[in-house]
PDB file of C-alpha atoms in Angstrom:
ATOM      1  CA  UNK D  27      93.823  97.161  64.085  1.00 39.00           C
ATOM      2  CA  UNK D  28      92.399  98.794  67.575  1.00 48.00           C
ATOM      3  CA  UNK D  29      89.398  96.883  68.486  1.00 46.00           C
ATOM      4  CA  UNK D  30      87.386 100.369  68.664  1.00 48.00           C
ATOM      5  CA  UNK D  31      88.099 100.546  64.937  1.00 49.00           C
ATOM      6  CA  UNK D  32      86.008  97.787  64.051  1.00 47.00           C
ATOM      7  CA  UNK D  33      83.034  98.458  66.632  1.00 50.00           C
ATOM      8  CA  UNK D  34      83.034 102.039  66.276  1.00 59.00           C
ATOM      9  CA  UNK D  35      82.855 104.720  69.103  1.00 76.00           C
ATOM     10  CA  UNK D  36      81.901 102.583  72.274  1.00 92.00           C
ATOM     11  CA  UNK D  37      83.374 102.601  75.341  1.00 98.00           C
ATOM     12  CA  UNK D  38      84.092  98.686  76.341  1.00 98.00           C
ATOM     13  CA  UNK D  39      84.573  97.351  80.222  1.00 99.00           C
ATOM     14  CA  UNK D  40      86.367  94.127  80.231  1.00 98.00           C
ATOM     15  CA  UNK D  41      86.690  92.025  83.332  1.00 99.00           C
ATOM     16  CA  UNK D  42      90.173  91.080  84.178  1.00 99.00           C
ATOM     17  CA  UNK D  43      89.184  89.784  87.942  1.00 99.00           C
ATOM     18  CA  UNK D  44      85.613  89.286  89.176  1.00 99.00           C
ATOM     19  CA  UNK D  45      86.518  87.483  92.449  1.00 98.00           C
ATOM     20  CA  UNK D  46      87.611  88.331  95.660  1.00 98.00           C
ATOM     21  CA  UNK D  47      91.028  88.215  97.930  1.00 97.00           C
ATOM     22  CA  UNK D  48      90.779  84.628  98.323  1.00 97.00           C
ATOM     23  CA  UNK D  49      90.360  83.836  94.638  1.00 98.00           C
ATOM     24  CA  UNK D  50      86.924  82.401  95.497  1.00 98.00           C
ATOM     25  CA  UNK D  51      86.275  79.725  92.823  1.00 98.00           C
ATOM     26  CA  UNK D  52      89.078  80.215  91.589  1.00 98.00           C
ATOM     27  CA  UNK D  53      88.267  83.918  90.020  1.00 98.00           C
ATOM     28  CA  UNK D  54      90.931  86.538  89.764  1.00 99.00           C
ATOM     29  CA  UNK D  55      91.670  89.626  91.483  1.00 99.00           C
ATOM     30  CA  UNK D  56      89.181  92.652  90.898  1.00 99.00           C
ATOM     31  CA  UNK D  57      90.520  94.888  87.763  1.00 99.00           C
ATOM     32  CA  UNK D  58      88.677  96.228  84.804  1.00 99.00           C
ATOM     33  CA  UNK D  59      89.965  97.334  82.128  1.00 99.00           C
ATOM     34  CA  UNK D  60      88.423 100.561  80.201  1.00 99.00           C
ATOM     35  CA  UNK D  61      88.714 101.038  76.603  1.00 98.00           C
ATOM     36  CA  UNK D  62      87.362 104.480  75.102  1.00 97.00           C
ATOM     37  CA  UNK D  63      88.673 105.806  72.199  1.00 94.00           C
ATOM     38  CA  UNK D  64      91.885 107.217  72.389  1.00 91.00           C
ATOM     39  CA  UNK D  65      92.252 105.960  76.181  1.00 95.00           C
ATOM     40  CA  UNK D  66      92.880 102.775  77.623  1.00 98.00           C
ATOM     41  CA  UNK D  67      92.901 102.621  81.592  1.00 99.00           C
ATOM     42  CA  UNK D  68      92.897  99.870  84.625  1.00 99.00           C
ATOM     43  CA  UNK D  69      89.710 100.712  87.451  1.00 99.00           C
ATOM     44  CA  UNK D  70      91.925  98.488  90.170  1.00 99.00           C
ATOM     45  CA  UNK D  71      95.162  97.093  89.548  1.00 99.00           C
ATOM     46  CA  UNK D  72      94.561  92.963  91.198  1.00 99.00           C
ATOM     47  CA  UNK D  73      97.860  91.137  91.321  1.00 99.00           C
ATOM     48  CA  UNK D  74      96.755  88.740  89.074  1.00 99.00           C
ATOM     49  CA  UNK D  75      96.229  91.999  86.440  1.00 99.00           C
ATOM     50  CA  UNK D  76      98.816  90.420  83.859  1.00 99.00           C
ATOM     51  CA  UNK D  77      97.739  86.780  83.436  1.00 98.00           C
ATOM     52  CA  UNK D  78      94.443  88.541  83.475  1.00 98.00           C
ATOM     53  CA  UNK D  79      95.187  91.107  80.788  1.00 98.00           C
ATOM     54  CA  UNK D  80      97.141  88.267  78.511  1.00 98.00           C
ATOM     55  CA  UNK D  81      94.569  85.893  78.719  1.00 96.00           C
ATOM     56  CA  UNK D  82      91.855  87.865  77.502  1.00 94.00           C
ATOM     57  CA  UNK D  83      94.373  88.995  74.457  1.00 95.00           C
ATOM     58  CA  UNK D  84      94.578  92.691  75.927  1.00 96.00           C
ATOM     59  CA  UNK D  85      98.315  94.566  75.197  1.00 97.00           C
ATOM     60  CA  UNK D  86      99.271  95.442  78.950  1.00 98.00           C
ATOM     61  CA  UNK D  87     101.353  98.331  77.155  1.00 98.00           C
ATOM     62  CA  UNK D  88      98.294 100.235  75.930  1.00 98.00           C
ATOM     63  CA  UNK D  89      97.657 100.709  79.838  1.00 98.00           C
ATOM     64  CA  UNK D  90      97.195 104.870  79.571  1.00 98.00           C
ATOM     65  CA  UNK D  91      96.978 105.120  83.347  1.00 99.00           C
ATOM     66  CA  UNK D  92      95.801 102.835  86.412  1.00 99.00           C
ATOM     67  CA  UNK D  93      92.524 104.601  89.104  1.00 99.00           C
ATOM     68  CA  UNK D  94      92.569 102.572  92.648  1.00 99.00           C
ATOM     69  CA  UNK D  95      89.983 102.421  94.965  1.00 98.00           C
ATOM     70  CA  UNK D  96      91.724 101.651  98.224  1.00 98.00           C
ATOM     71  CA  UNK D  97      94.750 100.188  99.132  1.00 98.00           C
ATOM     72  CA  UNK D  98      94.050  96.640  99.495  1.00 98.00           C
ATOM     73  CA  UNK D  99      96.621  94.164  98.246  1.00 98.00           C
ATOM     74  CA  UNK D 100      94.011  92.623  96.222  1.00 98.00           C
ATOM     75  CA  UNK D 101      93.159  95.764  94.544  1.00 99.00           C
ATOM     76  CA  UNK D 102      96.612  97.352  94.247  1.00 99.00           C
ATOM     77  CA  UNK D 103      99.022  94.360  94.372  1.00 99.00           C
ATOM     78  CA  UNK D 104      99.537  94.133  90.581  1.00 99.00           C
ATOM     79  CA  UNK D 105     100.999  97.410  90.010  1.00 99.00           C
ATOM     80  CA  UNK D 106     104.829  96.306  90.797  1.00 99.00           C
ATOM     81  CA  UNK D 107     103.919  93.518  88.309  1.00 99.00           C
ATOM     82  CA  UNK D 108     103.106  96.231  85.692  1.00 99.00           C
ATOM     83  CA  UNK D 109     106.104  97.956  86.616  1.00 99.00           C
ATOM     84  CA  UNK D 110     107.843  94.827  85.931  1.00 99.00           C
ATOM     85  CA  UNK D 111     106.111  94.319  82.621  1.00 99.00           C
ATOM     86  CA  UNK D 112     107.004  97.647  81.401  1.00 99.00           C
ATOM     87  CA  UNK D 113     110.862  97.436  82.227  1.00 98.00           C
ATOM     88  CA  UNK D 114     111.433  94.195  81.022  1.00 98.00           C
ATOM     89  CA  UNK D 115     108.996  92.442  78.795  1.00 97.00           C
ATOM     90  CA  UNK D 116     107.062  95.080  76.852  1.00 96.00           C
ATOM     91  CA  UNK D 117     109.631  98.468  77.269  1.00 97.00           C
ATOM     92  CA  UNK D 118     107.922 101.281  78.330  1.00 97.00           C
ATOM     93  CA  UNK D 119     109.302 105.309  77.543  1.00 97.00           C
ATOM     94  CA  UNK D 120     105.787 106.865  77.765  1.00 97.00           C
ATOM     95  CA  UNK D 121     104.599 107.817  81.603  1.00 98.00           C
ATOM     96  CA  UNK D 122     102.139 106.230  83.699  1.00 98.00           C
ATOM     97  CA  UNK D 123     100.159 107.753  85.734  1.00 98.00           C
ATOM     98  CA  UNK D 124      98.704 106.106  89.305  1.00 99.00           C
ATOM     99  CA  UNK D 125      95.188 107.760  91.097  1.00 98.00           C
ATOM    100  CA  UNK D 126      93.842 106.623  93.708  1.00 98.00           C
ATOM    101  CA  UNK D 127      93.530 107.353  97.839  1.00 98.00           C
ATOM    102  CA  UNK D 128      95.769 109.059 100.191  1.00 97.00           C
ATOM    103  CA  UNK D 129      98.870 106.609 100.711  1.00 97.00           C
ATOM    104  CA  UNK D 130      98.667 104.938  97.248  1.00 98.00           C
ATOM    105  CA  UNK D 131     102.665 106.281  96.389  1.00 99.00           C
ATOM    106  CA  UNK D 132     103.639 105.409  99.882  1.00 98.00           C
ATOM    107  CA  UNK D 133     102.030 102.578  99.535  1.00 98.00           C
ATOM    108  CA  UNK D 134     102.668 101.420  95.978  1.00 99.00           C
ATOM    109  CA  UNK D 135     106.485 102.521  96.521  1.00 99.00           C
ATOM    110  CA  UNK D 136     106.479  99.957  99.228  1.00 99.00           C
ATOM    111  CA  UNK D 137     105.182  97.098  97.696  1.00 99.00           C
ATOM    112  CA  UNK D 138     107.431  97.484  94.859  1.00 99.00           C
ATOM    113  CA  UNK D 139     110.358  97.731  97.234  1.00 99.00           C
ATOM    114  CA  UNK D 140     109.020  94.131  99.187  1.00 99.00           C
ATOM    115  CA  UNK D 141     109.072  92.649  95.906  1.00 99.00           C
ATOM    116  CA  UNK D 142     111.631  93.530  94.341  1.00 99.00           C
ATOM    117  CA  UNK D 143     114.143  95.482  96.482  1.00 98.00           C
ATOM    118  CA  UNK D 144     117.225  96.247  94.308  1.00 98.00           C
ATOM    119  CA  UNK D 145     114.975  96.812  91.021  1.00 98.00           C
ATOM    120  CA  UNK D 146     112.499  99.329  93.318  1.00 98.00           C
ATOM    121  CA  UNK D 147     115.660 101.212  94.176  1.00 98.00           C
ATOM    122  CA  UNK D 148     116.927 101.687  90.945  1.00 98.00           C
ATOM    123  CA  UNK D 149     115.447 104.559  88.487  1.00 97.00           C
ATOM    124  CA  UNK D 150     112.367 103.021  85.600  1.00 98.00           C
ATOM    125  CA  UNK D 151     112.873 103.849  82.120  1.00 97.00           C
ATOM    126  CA  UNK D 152     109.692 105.738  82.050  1.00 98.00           C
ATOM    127  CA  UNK D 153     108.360 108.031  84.552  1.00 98.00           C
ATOM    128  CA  UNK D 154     105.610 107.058  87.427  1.00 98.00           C
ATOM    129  CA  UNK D 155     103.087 109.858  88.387  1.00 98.00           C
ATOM    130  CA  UNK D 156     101.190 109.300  91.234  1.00 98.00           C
ATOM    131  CA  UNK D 157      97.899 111.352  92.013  1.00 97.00           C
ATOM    132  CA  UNK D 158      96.080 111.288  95.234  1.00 97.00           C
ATOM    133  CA  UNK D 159      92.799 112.143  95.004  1.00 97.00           C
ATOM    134  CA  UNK D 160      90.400 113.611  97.086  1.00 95.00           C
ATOM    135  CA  UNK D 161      86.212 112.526  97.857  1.00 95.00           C
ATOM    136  CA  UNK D 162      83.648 114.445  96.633  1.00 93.00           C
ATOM    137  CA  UNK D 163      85.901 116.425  93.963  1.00 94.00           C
ATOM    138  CA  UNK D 164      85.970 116.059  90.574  1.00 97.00           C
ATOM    139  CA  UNK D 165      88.978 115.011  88.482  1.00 96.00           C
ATOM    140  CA  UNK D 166      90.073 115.832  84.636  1.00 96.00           C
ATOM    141  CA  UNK D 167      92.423 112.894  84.231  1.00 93.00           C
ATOM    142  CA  UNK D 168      93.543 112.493  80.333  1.00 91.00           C
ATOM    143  CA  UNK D 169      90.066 113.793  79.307  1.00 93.00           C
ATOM    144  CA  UNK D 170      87.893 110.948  81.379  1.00 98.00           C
ATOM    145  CA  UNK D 171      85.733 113.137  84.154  1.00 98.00           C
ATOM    146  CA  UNK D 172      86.806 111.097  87.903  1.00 98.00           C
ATOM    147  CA  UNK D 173      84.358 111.536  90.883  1.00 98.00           C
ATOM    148  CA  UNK D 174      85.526 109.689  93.650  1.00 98.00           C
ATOM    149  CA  UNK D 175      83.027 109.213  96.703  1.00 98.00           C
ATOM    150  CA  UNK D 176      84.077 107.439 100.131  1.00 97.00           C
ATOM    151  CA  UNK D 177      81.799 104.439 100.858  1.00 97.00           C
ATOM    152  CA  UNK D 178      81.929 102.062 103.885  1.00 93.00           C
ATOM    153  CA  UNK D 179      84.848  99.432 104.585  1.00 96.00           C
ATOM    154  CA  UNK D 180      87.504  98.923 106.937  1.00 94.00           C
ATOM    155  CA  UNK D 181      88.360 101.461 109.387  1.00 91.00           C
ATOM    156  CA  UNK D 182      91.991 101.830 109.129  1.00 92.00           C
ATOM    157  CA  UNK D 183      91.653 103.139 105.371  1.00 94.00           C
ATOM    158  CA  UNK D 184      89.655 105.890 102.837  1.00 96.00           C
ATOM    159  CA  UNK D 185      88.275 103.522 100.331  1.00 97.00           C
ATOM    160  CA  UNK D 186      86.707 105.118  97.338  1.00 98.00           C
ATOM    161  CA  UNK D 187      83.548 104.455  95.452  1.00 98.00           C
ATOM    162  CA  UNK D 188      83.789 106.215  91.473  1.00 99.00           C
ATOM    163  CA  UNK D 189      81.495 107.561  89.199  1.00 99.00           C
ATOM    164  CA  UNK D 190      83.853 107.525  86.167  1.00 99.00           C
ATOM    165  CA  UNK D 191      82.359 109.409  82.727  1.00 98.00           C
ATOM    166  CA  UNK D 192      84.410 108.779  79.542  1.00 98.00           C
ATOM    167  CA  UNK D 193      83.284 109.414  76.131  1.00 97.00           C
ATOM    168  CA  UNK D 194      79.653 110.171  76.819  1.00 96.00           C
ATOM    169  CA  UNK D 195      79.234 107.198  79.215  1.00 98.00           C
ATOM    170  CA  UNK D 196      78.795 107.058  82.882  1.00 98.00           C
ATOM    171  CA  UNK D 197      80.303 104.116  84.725  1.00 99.00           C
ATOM    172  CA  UNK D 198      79.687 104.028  88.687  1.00 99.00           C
ATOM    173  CA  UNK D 199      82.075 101.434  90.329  1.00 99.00           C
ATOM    174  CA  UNK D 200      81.063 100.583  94.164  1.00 98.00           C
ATOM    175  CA  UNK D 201      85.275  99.332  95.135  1.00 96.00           C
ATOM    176  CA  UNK D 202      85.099  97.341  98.294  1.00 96.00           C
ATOM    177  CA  UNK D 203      81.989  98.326 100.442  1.00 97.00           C
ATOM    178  CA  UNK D 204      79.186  97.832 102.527  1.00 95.00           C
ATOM    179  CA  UNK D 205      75.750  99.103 101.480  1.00 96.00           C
ATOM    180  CA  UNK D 206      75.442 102.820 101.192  1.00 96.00           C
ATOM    181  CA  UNK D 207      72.667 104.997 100.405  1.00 95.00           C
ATOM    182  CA  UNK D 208      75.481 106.817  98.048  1.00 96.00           C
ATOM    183  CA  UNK D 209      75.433 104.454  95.425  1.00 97.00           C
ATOM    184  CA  UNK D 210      71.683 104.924  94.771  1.00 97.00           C
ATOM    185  CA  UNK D 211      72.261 108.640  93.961  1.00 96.00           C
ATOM    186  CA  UNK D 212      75.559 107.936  92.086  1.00 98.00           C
ATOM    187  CA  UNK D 213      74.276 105.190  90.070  1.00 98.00           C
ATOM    188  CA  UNK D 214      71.530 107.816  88.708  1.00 97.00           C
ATOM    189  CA  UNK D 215      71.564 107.862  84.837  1.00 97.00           C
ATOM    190  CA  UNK D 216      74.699 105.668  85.148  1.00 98.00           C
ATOM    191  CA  UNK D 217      75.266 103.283  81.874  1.00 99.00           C
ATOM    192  CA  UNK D 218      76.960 100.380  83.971  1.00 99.00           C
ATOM    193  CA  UNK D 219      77.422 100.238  87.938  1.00 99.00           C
ATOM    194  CA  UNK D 220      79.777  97.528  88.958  1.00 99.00           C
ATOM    195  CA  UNK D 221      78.984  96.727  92.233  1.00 98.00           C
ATOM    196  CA  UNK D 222      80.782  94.310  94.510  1.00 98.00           C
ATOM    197  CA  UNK D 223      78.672  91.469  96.014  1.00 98.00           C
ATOM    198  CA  UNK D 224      81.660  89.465  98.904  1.00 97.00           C
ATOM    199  CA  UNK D 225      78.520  87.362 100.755  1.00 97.00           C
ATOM    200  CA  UNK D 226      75.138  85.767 100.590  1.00 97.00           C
ATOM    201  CA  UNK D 227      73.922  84.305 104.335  1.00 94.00           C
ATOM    202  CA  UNK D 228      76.823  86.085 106.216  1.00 92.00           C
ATOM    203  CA  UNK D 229      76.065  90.126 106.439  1.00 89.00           C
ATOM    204  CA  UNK D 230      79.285  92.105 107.140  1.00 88.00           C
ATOM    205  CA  UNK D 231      79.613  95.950 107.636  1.00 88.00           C
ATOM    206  CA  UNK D 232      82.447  95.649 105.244  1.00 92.00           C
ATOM    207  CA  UNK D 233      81.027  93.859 102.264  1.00 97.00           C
ATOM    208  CA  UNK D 234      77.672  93.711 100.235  1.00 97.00           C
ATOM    209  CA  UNK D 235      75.348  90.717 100.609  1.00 97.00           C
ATOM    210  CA  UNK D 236      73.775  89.366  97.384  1.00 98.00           C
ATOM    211  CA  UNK D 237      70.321  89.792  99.312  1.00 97.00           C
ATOM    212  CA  UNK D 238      71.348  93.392 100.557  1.00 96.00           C
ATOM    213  CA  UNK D 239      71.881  94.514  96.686  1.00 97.00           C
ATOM    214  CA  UNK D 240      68.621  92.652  95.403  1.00 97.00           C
ATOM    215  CA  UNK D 241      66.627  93.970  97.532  1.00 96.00           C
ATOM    216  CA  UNK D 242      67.606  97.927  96.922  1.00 96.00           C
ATOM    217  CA  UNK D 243      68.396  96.974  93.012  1.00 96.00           C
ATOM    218  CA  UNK D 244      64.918  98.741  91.678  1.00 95.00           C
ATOM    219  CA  UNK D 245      66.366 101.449  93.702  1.00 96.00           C
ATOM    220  CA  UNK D 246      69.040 102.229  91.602  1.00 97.00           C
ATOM    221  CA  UNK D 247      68.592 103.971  88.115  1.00 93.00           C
ATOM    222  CA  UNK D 248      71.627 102.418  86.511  1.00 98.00           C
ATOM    223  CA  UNK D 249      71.145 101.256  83.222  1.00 98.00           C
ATOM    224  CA  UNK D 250      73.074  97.975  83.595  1.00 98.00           C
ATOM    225  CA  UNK D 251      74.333  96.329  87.004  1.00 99.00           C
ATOM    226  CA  UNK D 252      76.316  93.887  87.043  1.00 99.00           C
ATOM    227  CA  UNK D 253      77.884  92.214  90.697  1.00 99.00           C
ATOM    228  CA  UNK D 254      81.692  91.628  91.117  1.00 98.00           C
ATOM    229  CA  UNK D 255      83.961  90.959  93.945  1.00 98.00           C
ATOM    230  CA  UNK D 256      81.855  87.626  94.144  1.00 98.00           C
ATOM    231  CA  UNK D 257      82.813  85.327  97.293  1.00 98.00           C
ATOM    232  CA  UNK D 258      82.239  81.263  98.184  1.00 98.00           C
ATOM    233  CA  UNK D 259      78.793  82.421  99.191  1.00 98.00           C
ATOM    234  CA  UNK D 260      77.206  83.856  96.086  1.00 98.00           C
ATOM    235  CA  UNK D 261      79.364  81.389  94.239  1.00 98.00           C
ATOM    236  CA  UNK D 262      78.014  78.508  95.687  1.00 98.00           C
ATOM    237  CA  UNK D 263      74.539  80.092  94.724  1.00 97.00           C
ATOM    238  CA  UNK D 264      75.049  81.493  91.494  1.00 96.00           C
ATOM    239  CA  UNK D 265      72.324  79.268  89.611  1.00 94.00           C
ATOM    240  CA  UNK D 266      69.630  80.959  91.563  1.00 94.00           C
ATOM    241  CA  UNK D 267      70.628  84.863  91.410  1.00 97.00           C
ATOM    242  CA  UNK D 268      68.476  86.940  89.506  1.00 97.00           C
ATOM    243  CA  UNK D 269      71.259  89.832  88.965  1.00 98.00           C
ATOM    244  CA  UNK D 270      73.459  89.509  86.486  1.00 98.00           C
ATOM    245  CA  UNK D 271      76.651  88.868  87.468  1.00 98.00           C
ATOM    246  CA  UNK D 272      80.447  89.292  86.177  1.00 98.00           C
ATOM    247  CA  UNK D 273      82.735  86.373  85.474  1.00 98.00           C
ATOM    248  CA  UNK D 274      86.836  86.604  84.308  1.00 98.00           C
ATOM    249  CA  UNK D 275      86.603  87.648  80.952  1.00 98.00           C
ATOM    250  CA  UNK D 276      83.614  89.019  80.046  1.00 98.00           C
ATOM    251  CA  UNK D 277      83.728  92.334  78.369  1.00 98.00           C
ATOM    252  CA  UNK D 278      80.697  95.225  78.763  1.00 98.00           C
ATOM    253  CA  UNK D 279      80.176  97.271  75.597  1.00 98.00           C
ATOM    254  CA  UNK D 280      78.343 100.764  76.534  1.00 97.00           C
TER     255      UNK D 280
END
C-alpha cells in the first residue's frame, strides 16, 4: 500500500540529506524527496541519495523524475548512482527525466562517464531526458508547476533557487545561497521553505549564516521554515537555535 493511501491527499517532504559537502556531523548530502499523489520526485540528487532513500524505507524506483539546483557534486553526485540502481538492482523500462541548470547533461553525462566509463558508454535500458531550465520561467513538469529563480553562490555557475507547487502546495527551496531579498518574496504564501543555513560566526557571500536567516525570518511569510544544508557551525550550536531545523530522516507532511 502507497503511503498516500493511508494519510490521504498530502503532499510529504522527506529529508534524505540535511548536511553539507563535508558531511558535517556526519549528515548526508542535501536531497529531498517529494511525494504527491500520483508523483514521486528528488529536489537535489546528493551522492549519498541511495543509502539515504533505503534507510528511510523509500523505493528508489518510484523516483518519477530528479529537479537540481546547481551543479555541485554534492547536489548532483548521486545521479550516476541512480543510474546504477536502475540498471542493475531495481530494473528500470520507464524514463527519467533530469531538470535542472544549464550544463546539468554535460555535466551529469560526465560524471557518469568518471565513474563508470565502459557502463556510461554503453546504451541504459530506459531512456534519460534531460531538461535545462531557464530563471524566472515557469515549468509544467509531469503536472507539478517549477519556478526556478537564480540566487547568490559561486561565480563560475547559475545556481537556482525553486518555488515548486504540487498538488495545491507551495514549497520554496533556497539550493545553495547567500542571503537574497528573493526569497522573502518567493517564500510569500509558501507552505514549507527549505532554506540552507552552511555557517553561524563565519559570514560568507556564498552561504547563509544561522544569524543572517533569524534575523530576516519574521520577514518571510512562509508557513513553515525549516534550515538545511547545516555546517560544523550551526551544528556545534544546535541546542540554542530557535528555528527549526532539518535532520536525516525527518519527513514534512503539508
Amino acid at each position: 500500500m502507497r503511503w498516500q493511501d493511508k494519510v490521504g491527499q498530502v503532499v510529504r517532504v522527506t529529508v534524505l540529506g540535511s548536511g553539507d559537502a563535508f558531511g558535517s556531523g556526519g549528515r548526508l548530502h542535501s536531497a529531498y524527496l517529494v511525494e504527491a499523489p500520483g508523483r514521486t520526485f528528488l529536489l537535489d540528487c546528493g551522492p549519498t541519495v541511495l543509502q539515504s532513500l533505503k534507510r528511510s524505507g523509500r523505493d528508489p524506483g518510484a523516483v518519477d523524475f530528479v529537479l537540481l539546483s546547481h551543479l555541485h557534486g554534492d547536489h548532483f553526485g548521486g545521479v550516476p548512482f541512480l543510474f546504477m540502481e536502475y540498471r542493475y538492482e531495481e530494473p528500470r523500462s520507464r524514463p527519467l527525466a533530469v531538470y535542472g541548470p544549464p550544463g546539468t547533461e554535460r555535466r551529469v553525462r560526465g560524471l557518469f562517464a568518471a565513474l563508470y566509463e565502459r557502463i556510461a558508454s554503453e546504451p541504459l535500458p530506459f531512456a534519460v531526458r534531460y531538461e535545462e531550465l531557464g530563471a524566472g520561467t515557469a515549468h509544467t513538469v509531469d503536472g507539478v508547476r517549477v519556478l526556478p529563480f537564480v540566487v547568490r553562490h559561486v561565480k563560475e555557475l547559475l545556481a537556482f533557487g525553486y518555488r515548486i507547487e504540487v498538488d495545491g502546495r507551495t514549497i520554496v527551496y533556497s539550493g545553495d545561497s547567500a542571503w537574497t531579498e528573493e526569497f522573502v518574496a518567493q517564500s510569500r504564501g509558501a507552505d514549507l521553505f527549505l532554506c540552507e543555513c552552511s555557517t553561524y560566526e563565519t559570514r560568507l557571500d556564498i552561504h547563509i549564516s544561522y544569524p543572517e536567516i533569524a534575523a530576516r525570518a519574521r520577514d518571510l511569510g512562509c508557513r513553515r521554515l525549516v534550515l538545511s544544508h547545516l555546517g560544523s557551525e550551526p551544528l556545534a550550536h544546535l541546542g540554542e537555535l530557535t528555528l527549526e531545523c532539518a535532520r536525516d530522516g525527518m519527513t514534512l507532511d503539508l
